[in-house]
mmCIF file with all atom_site columns, C-alpha atoms in Angstrom:
data_model
loop_
_atom_site.group_PDB
_atom_site.id
_atom_site.type_symbol
_atom_site.label_atom_id
_atom_site.label_alt_id
_atom_site.label_comp_id
_atom_site.label_asym_id
_atom_site.label_entity_id
_atom_site.label_seq_id
_atom_site.pdbx_PDB_ins_code
_atom_site.Cartn_x
_atom_site.Cartn_y
_atom_site.Cartn_z
_atom_site.occupancy
_atom_site.B_iso_or_equiv
_atom_site.pdbx_formal_charge
_atom_site.auth_seq_id
_atom_site.auth_comp_id
_atom_site.auth_asym_id
_atom_site.auth_atom_id
_atom_site.pdbx_PDB_model_num
ATOM 1   C CA . MET A 1 1   ? 17.077 4.777   10.776  1.00 0.00 ? 601 MET A CA 1
ATOM 2   C CA . THR A 1 2   ? 17.502 1.895   8.329   1.00 0.00 ? 602 THR A CA 1
ATOM 3   C CA . ILE A 1 3   ? 20.946 1.679   6.747   1.00 0.00 ? 603 ILE A CA 1
ATOM 4   C CA . GLY A 1 4   ? 21.698 -0.528  3.743   1.00 0.00 ? 604 GLY A CA 1
ATOM 5   C CA . ILE A 1 5   ? 25.273 -1.602  3.023   1.00 0.00 ? 605 ILE A CA 1
ATOM 6   C CA . ASP A 1 6   ? 26.549 -3.513  -0.006  1.00 0.00 ? 606 ASP A CA 1
ATOM 7   C CA . ILE A 1 7   ? 29.045 -6.078  1.327   1.00 0.00 ? 607 ILE A CA 1
ATOM 8   C CA . CYS A 1 8   ? 29.597 -8.028  -1.912  1.00 0.00 ? 608 CYS A CA 1
ATOM 9   C CA . ALA A 1 9   ? 33.275 -7.088  -1.860  1.00 0.00 ? 609 ALA A CA 1
ATOM 10  C CA . LEU A 1 10  ? 33.680 -9.483  1.088   1.00 0.00 ? 610 LEU A CA 1
ATOM 11  C CA . GLN A 1 11  ? 32.608 -12.402 -1.099  1.00 0.00 ? 611 GLN A CA 1
ATOM 12  C CA . GLY A 1 12  ? 35.494 -12.501 -3.533  1.00 0.00 ? 612 GLY A CA 1
ATOM 13  C CA . PRO A 1 13  ? 39.172 -11.697 -3.825  1.00 0.00 ? 613 PRO A CA 1
ATOM 14  C CA . HIS A 1 14  ? 38.509 -8.054  -2.877  1.00 0.00 ? 614 HIS A CA 1
ATOM 15  C CA . ARG A 1 15  ? 38.005 -9.091  0.752   1.00 0.00 ? 615 ARG A CA 1
ATOM 16  C CA . MET A 1 16  ? 41.796 -9.363  1.049   1.00 0.00 ? 616 MET A CA 1
ATOM 17  C CA . ARG A 1 17  ? 42.381 -5.971  -0.540  1.00 0.00 ? 617 ARG A CA 1
ATOM 18  C CA . GLY A 1 18  ? 41.858 -2.448  0.715   1.00 0.00 ? 618 GLY A CA 1
ATOM 19  C CA . ILE A 1 19  ? 38.136 -2.380  0.008   1.00 0.00 ? 619 ILE A CA 1
ATOM 20  C CA . GLY A 1 20  ? 37.585 -5.548  2.056   1.00 0.00 ? 620 GLY A CA 1
ATOM 21  C CA . PHE A 1 21  ? 39.525 -4.215  5.014   1.00 0.00 ? 621 PHE A CA 1
ATOM 22  C CA . ALA A 1 22  ? 37.690 -0.883  4.805   1.00 0.00 ? 622 ALA A CA 1
ATOM 23  C CA . ILE A 1 23  ? 34.285 -2.627  4.923   1.00 0.00 ? 623 ILE A CA 1
ATOM 24  C CA . LEU A 1 24  ? 35.381 -4.868  7.801   1.00 0.00 ? 624 LEU A CA 1
ATOM 25  C CA . ASN A 1 25  ? 36.748 -1.950  9.816   1.00 0.00 ? 625 ASN A CA 1
ATOM 26  C CA . PHE A 1 26  ? 33.668 0.154   9.134   1.00 0.00 ? 626 PHE A CA 1
ATOM 27  C CA . ILE A 1 27  ? 31.119 -2.486  10.168  1.00 0.00 ? 627 ILE A CA 1
ATOM 28  C CA . ASN A 1 28  ? 33.131 -4.019  13.007  1.00 0.00 ? 628 ASN A CA 1
ATOM 29  C CA . ASN A 1 29  ? 33.659 -0.606  14.613  1.00 0.00 ? 629 ASN A CA 1
ATOM 30  C CA . ILE A 1 30  ? 30.077 0.659   14.609  1.00 0.00 ? 630 ILE A CA 1
ATOM 31  C CA . SER A 1 31  ? 29.416 2.040   18.076  1.00 0.00 ? 631 SER A CA 1
ATOM 32  C CA . GLU A 1 32  ? 27.132 0.223   20.504  1.00 0.00 ? 632 GLU A CA 1
ATOM 33  C CA . ALA A 1 33  ? 24.766 3.219   20.517  1.00 0.00 ? 633 ALA A CA 1
ATOM 34  C CA . ASP A 1 34  ? 24.478 3.122   16.718  1.00 0.00 ? 634 ASP A CA 1
ATOM 35  C CA . LYS A 1 35  ? 23.920 -0.641  16.819  1.00 0.00 ? 635 LYS A CA 1
ATOM 36  C CA . ARG A 1 36  ? 21.020 -0.094  19.219  1.00 0.00 ? 636 ARG A CA 1
ATOM 37  C CA . ASN A 1 37  ? 19.468 2.881   17.425  1.00 0.00 ? 637 ASN A CA 1
ATOM 38  C CA . ASN A 1 38  ? 19.660 1.737   13.784  1.00 0.00 ? 638 ASN A CA 1
ATOM 39  C CA . LYS A 1 39  ? 18.697 -1.246  11.687  1.00 0.00 ? 639 LYS A CA 1
ATOM 40  C CA . PHE A 1 40  ? 21.275 -2.501  9.200   1.00 0.00 ? 640 PHE A CA 1
ATOM 41  C CA . ILE A 1 41  ? 20.476 -4.312  5.972   1.00 0.00 ? 641 ILE A CA 1
ATOM 42  C CA . PHE A 1 42  ? 23.390 -6.038  4.273   1.00 0.00 ? 642 PHE A CA 1
ATOM 43  C CA . PHE A 1 43  ? 23.201 -6.736  0.545   1.00 0.00 ? 643 PHE A CA 1
ATOM 44  C CA . MET A 1 44  ? 25.191 -9.639  -0.847  1.00 0.00 ? 644 MET A CA 1
ATOM 45  C CA . PHE A 1 45  ? 25.076 -12.591 -3.200  1.00 0.00 ? 645 PHE A CA 1
ATOM 46  C CA . LYS A 1 46  ? 23.717 -15.848 -1.815  1.00 0.00 ? 646 LYS A CA 1
ATOM 47  C CA . LYS A 1 47  ? 26.742 -17.894 -2.883  1.00 0.00 ? 647 LYS A CA 1
ATOM 48  C CA . GLY A 1 48  ? 29.562 -17.442 -0.366  1.00 0.00 ? 648 GLY A CA 1
ATOM 49  C CA . SER A 1 49  ? 27.451 -15.470 2.092   1.00 0.00 ? 649 SER A CA 1
ATOM 50  C CA . ASP A 1 50  ? 28.322 -17.597 5.142   1.00 0.00 ? 650 ASP A CA 1
ATOM 51  C CA . GLU A 1 51  ? 32.069 -16.975 4.840   1.00 0.00 ? 651 GLU A CA 1
ATOM 52  C CA . ALA A 1 52  ? 31.565 -13.225 4.449   1.00 0.00 ? 652 ALA A CA 1
ATOM 53  C CA . LEU A 1 53  ? 29.250 -12.975 7.469   1.00 0.00 ? 653 LEU A CA 1
ATOM 54  C CA . LEU A 1 54  ? 31.756 -14.815 9.679   1.00 0.00 ? 654 LEU A CA 1
ATOM 55  C CA . LEU A 1 55  ? 34.169 -11.910 9.185   1.00 0.00 ? 655 LEU A CA 1
ATOM 56  C CA . LEU A 1 56  ? 31.730 -9.381  10.647  1.00 0.00 ? 656 LEU A CA 1
ATOM 57  C CA . ASN A 1 57  ? 31.078 -8.537  14.291  1.00 0.00 ? 657 ASN A CA 1
ATOM 58  C CA . LEU A 1 58  ? 27.270 -8.460  14.270  1.00 0.00 ? 658 LEU A CA 1
ATOM 59  C CA . GLU A 1 59  ? 26.757 -8.959  18.004  1.00 0.00 ? 659 GLU A CA 1
ATOM 60  C CA . GLY A 1 60  ? 24.101 -6.637  19.405  1.00 0.00 ? 660 GLY A CA 1
ATOM 61  C CA . MET A 1 61  ? 23.183 -5.392  15.943  1.00 0.00 ? 661 MET A CA 1
ATOM 62  C CA . ASP A 1 62  ? 19.660 -5.393  14.523  1.00 0.00 ? 662 ASP A CA 1
ATOM 63  C CA . TYR A 1 63  ? 20.394 -6.594  11.002  1.00 0.00 ? 663 TYR A CA 1
ATOM 64  C CA . GLU A 1 64  ? 18.901 -8.337  8.015   1.00 0.00 ? 664 GLU A CA 1
ATOM 65  C CA . ILE A 1 65  ? 20.495 -9.996  4.988   1.00 0.00 ? 665 ILE A CA 1
ATOM 66  C CA . ARG A 1 66  ? 19.059 -9.367  1.530   1.00 0.00 ? 666 ARG A CA 1
ATOM 67  C CA . TYR A 1 67  ? 20.373 -11.270 -1.433  1.00 0.00 ? 667 TYR A CA 1
ATOM 68  C CA . MET A 1 68  ? 21.101 -9.663  -4.768  1.00 0.00 ? 668 MET A CA 1
ATOM 69  C CA . LYS A 1 69  ? 20.658 -11.386 -8.073  1.00 0.00 ? 669 LYS A CA 1
ATOM 70  C CA . ARG A 1 70  ? 23.756 -12.178 -10.076 1.00 0.00 ? 670 ARG A CA 1
ATOM 71  C CA . PRO A 1 71  ? 24.412 -10.059 -13.162 1.00 0.00 ? 671 PRO A CA 1
ATOM 72  C CA . ALA A 1 72  ? 23.231 -11.640 -16.381 1.00 0.00 ? 672 ALA A CA 1
ATOM 73  C CA . LYS A 1 73  ? 25.906 -13.330 -18.424 1.00 0.00 ? 673 LYS A CA 1
ATOM 74  C CA . HIS A 1 74  ? 26.321 -12.083 -21.947 1.00 0.00 ? 674 HIS A CA 1
ATOM 75  C CA . HIS A 1 75  ? 25.787 -14.886 -24.398 1.00 0.00 ? 675 HIS A CA 1
ATOM 76  C CA . LYS A 1 76  ? 27.469 -14.950 -27.739 1.00 0.00 ? 676 LYS A CA 1
ATOM 77  C CA . ALA A 1 77  ? 25.095 -13.843 -30.411 1.00 0.00 ? 677 ALA A CA 1
ATOM 78  C CA . ARG A 1 78  ? 24.361 -16.344 -33.085 1.00 0.00 ? 678 ARG A CA 1
ATOM 79  C CA . LYS A 1 79  ? 25.533 -15.669 -36.567 1.00 0.00 ? 679 LYS A CA 1
ATOM 80  C CA . SER A 1 80  ? 23.614 -12.910 -38.215 1.00 0.00 ? 680 SER A CA 1
ATOM 81  C CA . LEU A 1 81  ? 23.613 -11.212 -41.540 1.00 0.00 ? 681 LEU A CA 1
ATOM 82  C CA . LEU A 1 82  ? 25.527 -8.268  -40.094 1.00 0.00 ? 682 LEU A CA 1
ATOM 83  C CA . SER A 1 83  ? 29.257 -8.120  -40.552 1.00 0.00 ? 683 SER A CA 1
ATOM 84  C CA . ALA A 1 84  ? 31.510 -8.736  -37.565 1.00 0.00 ? 684 ALA A CA 1
ATOM 85  C CA . ARG A 1 85  ? 32.375 -5.039  -37.357 1.00 0.00 ? 685 ARG A CA 1
ATOM 86  C CA . TRP A 1 86  ? 28.698 -3.987  -37.198 1.00 0.00 ? 686 TRP A CA 1
ATOM 87  C CA . ARG A 1 87  ? 27.988 -6.601  -34.511 1.00 0.00 ? 687 ARG A CA 1
ATOM 88  C CA . GLN A 1 88  ? 30.949 -5.277  -32.518 1.00 0.00 ? 688 GLN A CA 1
ATOM 89  C CA . LEU A 1 89  ? 29.781 -1.661  -32.843 1.00 0.00 ? 689 LEU A CA 1
ATOM 90  C CA . LEU A 1 90  ? 26.178 -2.471  -31.917 1.00 0.00 ? 690 LEU A CA 1
ATOM 91  C CA . GLY A 1 91  ? 27.305 -4.610  -28.971 1.00 0.00 ? 691 GLY A CA 1
ATOM 92  C CA . SER A 1 92  ? 29.551 -1.805  -27.717 1.00 0.00 ? 692 SER A CA 1
ATOM 93  C CA . ALA A 1 93  ? 26.761 0.767   -28.014 1.00 0.00 ? 693 ALA A CA 1
ATOM 94  C CA . ASN A 1 94  ? 24.364 -1.539  -26.159 1.00 0.00 ? 694 ASN A CA 1
ATOM 95  C CA . ARG A 1 95  ? 26.857 -2.054  -23.305 1.00 0.00 ? 695 ARG A CA 1
ATOM 96  C CA . GLN A 1 96  ? 27.485 1.686   -23.026 1.00 0.00 ? 696 GLN A CA 1
ATOM 97  C CA . LEU A 1 97  ? 23.765 2.486   -22.940 1.00 0.00 ? 697 LEU A CA 1
ATOM 98  C CA . SER A 1 98  ? 23.256 -0.152  -20.264 1.00 0.00 ? 698 SER A CA 1
ATOM 99  C CA . GLU A 1 99  ? 26.088 1.317   -18.195 1.00 0.00 ? 699 GLU A CA 1
ATOM 100 C CA . LEU A 1 100 ? 24.673 4.848   -18.534 1.00 0.00 ? 700 LEU A CA 1
ATOM 101 C CA . LYS A 1 101 ? 21.250 3.606   -17.419 1.00 0.00 ? 701 LYS A CA 1
ATOM 102 C CA . ASP A 1 102 ? 22.786 1.911   -14.370 1.00 0.00 ? 702 ASP A CA 1
ATOM 103 C CA . ARG A 1 103 ? 24.815 5.008   -13.456 1.00 0.00 ? 703 ARG A CA 1
ATOM 104 C CA . TYR A 1 104 ? 21.999 7.530   -13.780 1.00 0.00 ? 704 TYR A CA 1
ATOM 105 C CA . VAL A 1 105 ? 18.895 5.515   -12.921 1.00 0.00 ? 705 VAL A CA 1
ATOM 106 C CA . GLY A 1 106 ? 20.479 3.015   -10.559 1.00 0.00 ? 706 GLY A CA 1
ATOM 107 C CA . HIS A 1 107 ? 21.447 -0.611  -10.731 1.00 0.00 ? 707 HIS A CA 1
ATOM 108 C CA . SER A 1 108 ? 18.784 -3.271  -10.870 1.00 0.00 ? 708 SER A CA 1
ATOM 109 C CA . LEU A 1 109 ? 20.836 -5.930  -9.026  1.00 0.00 ? 709 LEU A CA 1
ATOM 110 C CA . ILE A 1 110 ? 19.791 -4.473  -5.688  1.00 0.00 ? 710 ILE A CA 1
ATOM 111 C CA . LYS A 1 111 ? 16.096 -5.082  -5.123  1.00 0.00 ? 711 LYS A CA 1
ATOM 112 C CA . ASP A 1 112 ? 13.847 -4.362  -2.130  1.00 0.00 ? 712 ASP A CA 1
ATOM 113 C CA . ALA A 1 113 ? 15.576 -1.131  -1.158  1.00 0.00 ? 713 ALA A CA 1
ATOM 114 C CA . ASP A 1 114 ? 12.492 1.078   -0.785  1.00 0.00 ? 714 ASP A CA 1
ATOM 115 C CA . ASP A 1 115 ? 12.448 0.902   3.024   1.00 0.00 ? 715 ASP A CA 1
ATOM 116 C CA . ILE A 1 116 ? 16.064 2.061   3.416   1.00 0.00 ? 716 ILE A CA 1
ATOM 117 C CA . ASP A 1 117 ? 16.872 5.580   4.593   1.00 0.00 ? 717 ASP A CA 1
ATOM 118 C CA . VAL A 1 118 ? 20.596 5.539   3.706   1.00 0.00 ? 718 VAL A CA 1
ATOM 119 C CA . PHE A 1 119 ? 22.435 3.206   1.328   1.00 0.00 ? 719 PHE A CA 1
ATOM 120 C CA . ILE A 1 120 ? 26.222 2.887   1.592   1.00 0.00 ? 720 ILE A CA 1
ATOM 121 C CA . GLN A 1 121 ? 28.095 1.604   -1.463  1.00 0.00 ? 721 GLN A CA 1
ATOM 122 C CA . PRO A 1 122 ? 31.715 0.922   -0.487  1.00 0.00 ? 722 PRO A CA 1
ATOM 123 C CA . ASP A 1 123 ? 32.688 -0.344  -3.955  1.00 0.00 ? 723 ASP A CA 1
ATOM 124 C CA . GLN A 1 124 ? 33.355 2.589   -6.245  1.00 0.00 ? 724 GLN A CA 1
ATOM 125 C CA . SER A 1 125 ? 33.192 0.343   -9.306  1.00 0.00 ? 725 SER A CA 1
ATOM 126 C CA . ALA A 1 126 ? 29.610 -0.724  -8.477  1.00 0.00 ? 726 ALA A CA 1
ATOM 127 C CA . SER A 1 127 ? 26.492 1.273   -9.197  1.00 0.00 ? 727 SER A CA 1
ATOM 128 C CA . LEU A 1 128 ? 24.086 2.646   -6.652  1.00 0.00 ? 728 LEU A CA 1
ATOM 129 C CA . PRO A 1 129 ? 20.642 1.040   -6.404  1.00 0.00 ? 729 PRO A CA 1
ATOM 130 C CA . ARG A 1 130 ? 17.436 2.224   -7.984  1.00 0.00 ? 730 ARG A CA 1
ATOM 131 C CA . SER A 1 131 ? 15.351 3.625   -5.211  1.00 0.00 ? 731 SER A CA 1
ATOM 132 C CA . ASN A 1 132 ? 12.677 5.937   -4.004  1.00 0.00 ? 732 ASN A CA 1
ATOM 133 C CA . GLN A 1 133 ? 13.391 9.649   -3.834  1.00 0.00 ? 733 GLN A CA 1
ATOM 134 C CA . LYS A 1 134 ? 13.868 9.805   -0.062  1.00 0.00 ? 734 LYS A CA 1
ATOM 135 C CA . MET A 1 135 ? 16.825 7.397   0.111   1.00 0.00 ? 735 MET A CA 1
ATOM 136 C CA . LYS A 1 136 ? 20.183 9.058   0.665   1.00 0.00 ? 736 LYS A CA 1
ATOM 137 C CA . LYS A 1 137 ? 23.033 7.358   -1.169  1.00 0.00 ? 737 LYS A CA 1
ATOM 138 C CA . VAL A 1 138 ? 26.664 7.322   -0.100  1.00 0.00 ? 738 VAL A CA 1
ATOM 139 C CA . LEU A 1 139 ? 29.430 6.188   -2.452  1.00 0.00 ? 739 LEU A CA 1
ATOM 140 C CA . ILE A 1 140 ? 32.840 5.674   -0.867  1.00 0.00 ? 740 ILE A CA 1
ATOM 141 C CA . ILE A 1 141 ? 35.700 6.532   -3.219  1.00 0.00 ? 741 ILE A CA 1
ATOM 142 C CA . TYR A 1 142 ? 39.058 5.325   -1.941  1.00 0.00 ? 742 TYR A CA 1
ATOM 143 C CA . ASP A 1 143 ? 41.489 6.399   -4.596  1.00 0.00 ? 743 ASP A CA 1
ATOM 144 C CA . ILE A 1 144 ? 40.466 8.780   -7.336  1.00 0.00 ? 744 ILE A CA 1
ATOM 145 C CA . ILE A 1 145 ? 43.975 9.261   -8.757  1.00 0.00 ? 745 ILE A CA 1
ATOM 146 C CA . PRO A 1 146 ? 43.522 6.605   -11.488 1.00 0.00 ? 746 PRO A CA 1
ATOM 147 C CA . TYR A 1 147 ? 40.268 8.313   -12.506 1.00 0.00 ? 747 TYR A CA 1
ATOM 148 C CA . VAL A 1 148 ? 41.423 11.934  -12.378 1.00 0.00 ? 748 VAL A CA 1
ATOM 149 C CA . LEU A 1 149 ? 44.904 11.367  -13.809 1.00 0.00 ? 749 LEU A CA 1
ATOM 150 C CA . GLU A 1 150 ? 43.948 8.518   -16.092 1.00 0.00 ? 750 GLU A CA 1
ATOM 151 C CA . TRP A 1 151 ? 46.401 9.514   -18.824 1.00 0.00 ? 751 TRP A CA 1
ATOM 152 C CA . GLU A 1 152 ? 49.368 9.676   -16.382 1.00 0.00 ? 752 GLU A CA 1
ATOM 153 C CA . TYR A 1 153 ? 48.597 6.716   -14.154 1.00 0.00 ? 753 TYR A CA 1
#
């Protein structure tokens, strides 16, 4: 079985938070039998990849690293004939449509995922990848209280 895991959380300040420790514990405690029987593909950004990989125990594991592209930066729009309020409303609608597309169709940052049987996304704030129909997707949700009780949290 080929298992894809997004380990981008190990490349920033999240590596020192709960999500980073959860990813480290998950990967570093994969059984020897599972290391032998499965191939692991780790998805990450190219910048800072060496430091993140040093944290992982990859001995005896058949693995591959695939790099994701960085999200596009939003550039300030040049002055237009539209009022500031209309530009704000149209920009907000565009961002919301983009987020809906990523949530329901899958995120385009993760490429080359067609050969993966299972994809594990340990970052609940990140989207799952676009993929073929046979890929199983696993999203790990650590703490849903802020989402369920948003008005009381």
